[in-house]
Amino acid sequence: MLSDSEVAELLSFLTPSTRPDVKGQATEYILGLSGNRDGCRFLRSKPDLIAALFALTSDPSIAIVKDCYHIFINLSADETLHQVLLKDVKVLPVLFKNLLDPEYPFSDQICTILSNLTRHEKTCKTLFKVLQEDVGMAQLVQIFCTEGYNKNAKLHYLGPLLSNLTQLPEARNYLMDKDRCVVQRLLPFTQYQSSVVRRGGVIGTLRNCCFDHAHHEWLLSDAVDILPFLLLPLAGPEELTEEENEGLPVDLQYLPEDKKREEDPDIRKMLLETLLLLTATKAGRQTLKEKNVYPIMREFHRWEKDAHVTAACEKLVQVLIGDEPEEGMENLMEVEIPQDVEEKLKEAYAKEQEELEKEEEKRKQAEEEDEKKKKSDSEQTDREQESGLIK
Amino acid sequence: MASTVHSDSDDGMDAFMDKFKTQRYKNAFSENDWEEEFNKIPMFMKNAPEEIDPQKYPELACLQSIIHDEDRPPEEQAKSLKDEGNAYFKEKNYQKAVVAYTAGLKKKCADQDLNAVLLTNRAASHFYLGNMRSALNDAAAAKKLKPDHLKALIRGAQCCIELRHFSEAIQWCDEGLKVHPTDKKLRELRAVADKHKRAAERDARKAKAKEKKLHGEKEALLNAIKDRGIKLVQPVRAHRSGSDSEDEDERSPAAIAELSLDGLSSQEVTGAQVFVDEQGSLQWPVLFLYPEHQQSDFISAFCENSCFTDHLAVMFEELPPWDADRKYLPQNLQVYFEDEEKETLYRVDPEMSLLKILQHKRYFVKAGTPSFIVLVKGSSYWKQFLSGRKIHGLTSCSN
């Protein structure tokens, strides 16, 4: 890497008073460094450089600021850098202050950095504490849910940030505070068309929240009414009988014929997992059965092509149409699983995942072949076609 | 032994005291009406009179003028008016409360908190009077003066809910929750408004689906008629544009397709309409006209596959009461339809299916109800009716 004298020279270029072109070259160079793991690790040993770069985020030149933020996005993606960033360079207070500013042009970059910083529990915990002091979760949710809060930034990455934060029970408890109206504000975003990042972040947040089965009853009650918002992305335009319609939650009745389902299979899977979580308690199972979730899943199952998602759907359907578990096991989350059974389950799960992968690969390949065939058919080439993996 | 133990100085006192034993004092309460009398004294009043007549209630009028003395600073006056309004409000006299609060606001005092309260209280009064818009306006004005005034925020949300402006109601609640994040009432109102909003959205979707279904059914019916080559015509009086060539237009395929079912529904009293039955056949409401006796009969569902002979046999199994001559026997009857434009009568073959008849190139279904003229062959009316008209026998049907 660089020698000590080279580092010192570089540092001298990172002052506000340096000529813009020199400054620019220096930041460009470091950006290159930050792009790979070794470069990141090297920078980790030079907190002075990082501090200088952070100071440069207030530089008048937009190009320089952009590069600096880009560097921090890269740095924050590496967990080993988190300690330096939070403790030595102390980025959080400044980042939060700028995030709150509705005019700040680089808020999207800040959101990405914060999202990176919260991926792993340790830093997440530290960040959450500072967040509560400087901004407060309530304000964060408020900013997230206010359309056009910042004219220069979309703030979609607050979604994954929230999702990461909810790995902490303290964050979940705040979101699901019965005396406040916090989680309710997130619900409409399960259908937010313009950003898969925002949508996925919200659904990830809701899924995490549903790990706390103590809150299930409240989540399913009118005070929150989480169920329709989880089902809507999975519901399609298929016509249901009048009887089936009338039994559904209000938001799912009489859906128009141009209703589209969630396009991202990972998000579909997350939704199904969240619904499955809600069937952990007896009351939850009962509610889902009463609210006619089954017809929605029936049509969904017919439509779904991805093997992983179908498997998740089938698991849910099994609980919906299956018998009630025996006494003592009504809360599926609290059932004691003996060690050897757990081992076997893990093995079985791993095997199932492998098989699903293979199935999914096959299906994707078949789709691709179909596409290619259509293409060459329509081009009407004369050359002989090799037969592909067509089922 | 009441001895005269009065000292000189007590003379007047004793004499004064003696009077009470014998004399009534002036303006005493009588035993009969002392309760009423009590009620007239301001301090002991249970209810204040609606209007204060200075003659009857001089003390009250006096108090009033003290309260509403124009010399007092506006803040004080406004506050008194607020108290007055509140008192009326407690008695559920909302009209009077509004008057009092309005007077208080007119003082335009500098105390904005007080003004916000006056507005909020007036909003509440309007709310209970059912004047939702006025209530909402007042709540909004109060909110403008004091954006964190909880009662104004709650009232505004409630008004929006009553007015069924659910999105607006949610906005009010959210504004309120920003300042009062843990307020239970705001939270509850938000949940209620949200629920109603989503129910209203569902109702809109349901109505749209129903309309679509109905439209689909209409279209299918019109297509069935069109496919058979049957021509529909709007009755002339219902036609709006009134162009000279309206008949021509109405016979073109496009015009037929555009005819709404209103053009099909019978203008007659019956309200019956053509429909497609379970076997896919059309069932028509058909009018039988008997011009000789100015009578008519109506068959609500004449299947296109059946023929006149079948129906006439049933209809004239028993001769109708207006058939004075007893001559309308099924075998004597002849059926005609009139081509108005060409002023021609066409004779109908009663063994032919209705469908074939309707498909005749000169047959036009008016107002969705095919009608036919029934005459008794050989009768004098028959001779008279047919004379001077062009008549065609029915040989072929559609073209």
Short mmCIF file of N, CA and C in Angstrom, two decimals, chain A residues 142 178-181 185 222 225 246 250-251 253-254 257, chain B residues 174 177-178 181-182 187 190 195 198-199 202 205-206 212:
data_model
loop_
_atom_site.label_atom_id
_atom_site.label_comp_id
_atom_site.label_asym_id
_atom_site.label_seq_id
_atom_site.Cartn_x
_atom_site.Cartn_y
_atom_site.Cartn_z
N GLN A 142 -41.47 9.33 10.49
CA GLN A 142 -42.18 10.48 9.94
C GLN A 142 -41.55 10.93 8.62
N LYS A 178 -48.00 0.67 21.58
CA LYS A 178 -49.46 0.74 21.47
C LYS A 178 -49.98 2.16 21.70
N ASP A 179 -49.20 2.96 22.43
CA ASP A 179 -49.69 4.30 22.75
C ASP A 179 -49.38 5.31 21.66
N ARG A 180 -48.66 4.87 20.65
CA ARG A 180 -48.34 5.78 19.57
C ARG A 180 -48.85 5.20 18.26
N CYS A 181 -48.71 5.99 17.22
CA CYS A 181 -49.14 5.55 15.90
C CYS A 181 -47.90 5.52 15.02
N ARG A 185 -48.13 3.69 10.15
CA ARG A 185 -47.78 4.56 9.03
C ARG A 185 -47.02 3.82 7.94
N ASP A 222 -58.00 -4.09 14.89
CA ASP A 222 -58.32 -2.88 14.13
C ASP A 222 -57.36 -1.74 14.38
N ASP A 225 -54.33 -3.51 12.08
CA ASP A 225 -54.92 -4.18 10.91
C ASP A 225 -53.88 -4.49 9.85
N GLU A 246 -67.15 -11.47 0.11
CA GLU A 246 -67.73 -10.84 1.30
C GLU A 246 -67.02 -11.27 2.57
N VAL A 250 -61.89 -5.94 3.98
CA VAL A 250 -62.46 -4.93 3.09
C VAL A 250 -61.54 -4.56 1.94
N ASP A 251 -60.24 -4.40 2.24
CA ASP A 251 -59.31 -3.91 1.21
C ASP A 251 -59.10 -4.92 0.09
N GLN A 253 -61.60 -6.86 -1.17
CA GLN A 253 -62.84 -7.18 -1.86
C GLN A 253 -62.92 -6.47 -3.21
N TYR A 254 -63.45 -7.20 -4.18
CA TYR A 254 -63.74 -6.61 -5.50
C TYR A 254 -62.54 -5.92 -6.11
N GLU A 257 -59.76 -5.72 -12.37
CA GLU A 257 -59.17 -6.78 -13.19
C GLU A 257 -57.76 -6.44 -13.65
N ASP B 174 -53.00 13.06 11.90
CA ASP B 174 -51.54 12.99 11.78
C ASP B 174 -50.90 14.28 12.24
N LEU B 177 -51.07 14.14 15.92
CA LEU B 177 -50.17 13.16 16.54
C LEU B 177 -48.73 13.62 16.49
N LYS B 178 -48.43 14.52 15.55
CA LYS B 178 -47.06 15.05 15.52
C LYS B 178 -46.76 15.78 16.82
N PRO B 181 -48.07 12.90 20.37
CA PRO B 181 -47.92 11.55 19.81
C PRO B 181 -48.61 10.45 20.59
N THR B 182 -48.92 10.68 21.86
CA THR B 182 -49.51 9.57 22.60
C THR B 182 -50.98 9.80 22.91
N ARG B 187 -55.51 8.88 18.22
CA ARG B 187 -55.17 7.57 17.68
C ARG B 187 -56.43 6.83 17.27
N ARG B 190 -58.06 8.32 14.21
CA ARG B 190 -57.33 7.97 13.00
C ARG B 190 -57.70 6.57 12.54
N LYS B 195 -60.46 3.19 8.71
CA LYS B 195 -61.36 2.08 8.44
C LYS B 195 -62.47 2.51 7.48
N ARG B 198 -61.24 3.00 3.89
CA ARG B 198 -61.03 1.77 3.14
C ARG B 198 -62.36 1.11 2.79
N ALA B 199 -63.34 1.25 3.67
CA ALA B 199 -64.66 0.70 3.36
C ALA B 199 -65.27 1.46 2.18
N ARG B 202 -63.78 0.28 -0.93
CA ARG B 202 -64.34 -1.01 -1.31
C ARG B 202 -65.69 -0.81 -1.99
N ARG B 205 -65.30 0.19 -5.49
CA ARG B 205 -64.88 -0.93 -6.34
C ARG B 205 -66.07 -1.84 -6.63
N LYS B 206 -66.87 -2.08 -5.58
CA LYS B 206 -68.01 -2.98 -5.75
C LYS B 206 -68.99 -2.41 -6.77
N LYS B 212 -69.93 -2.82 -14.38
CA LYS B 212 -69.26 -3.51 -15.46
C LYS B 212 -70.03 -4.76 -15.86
#
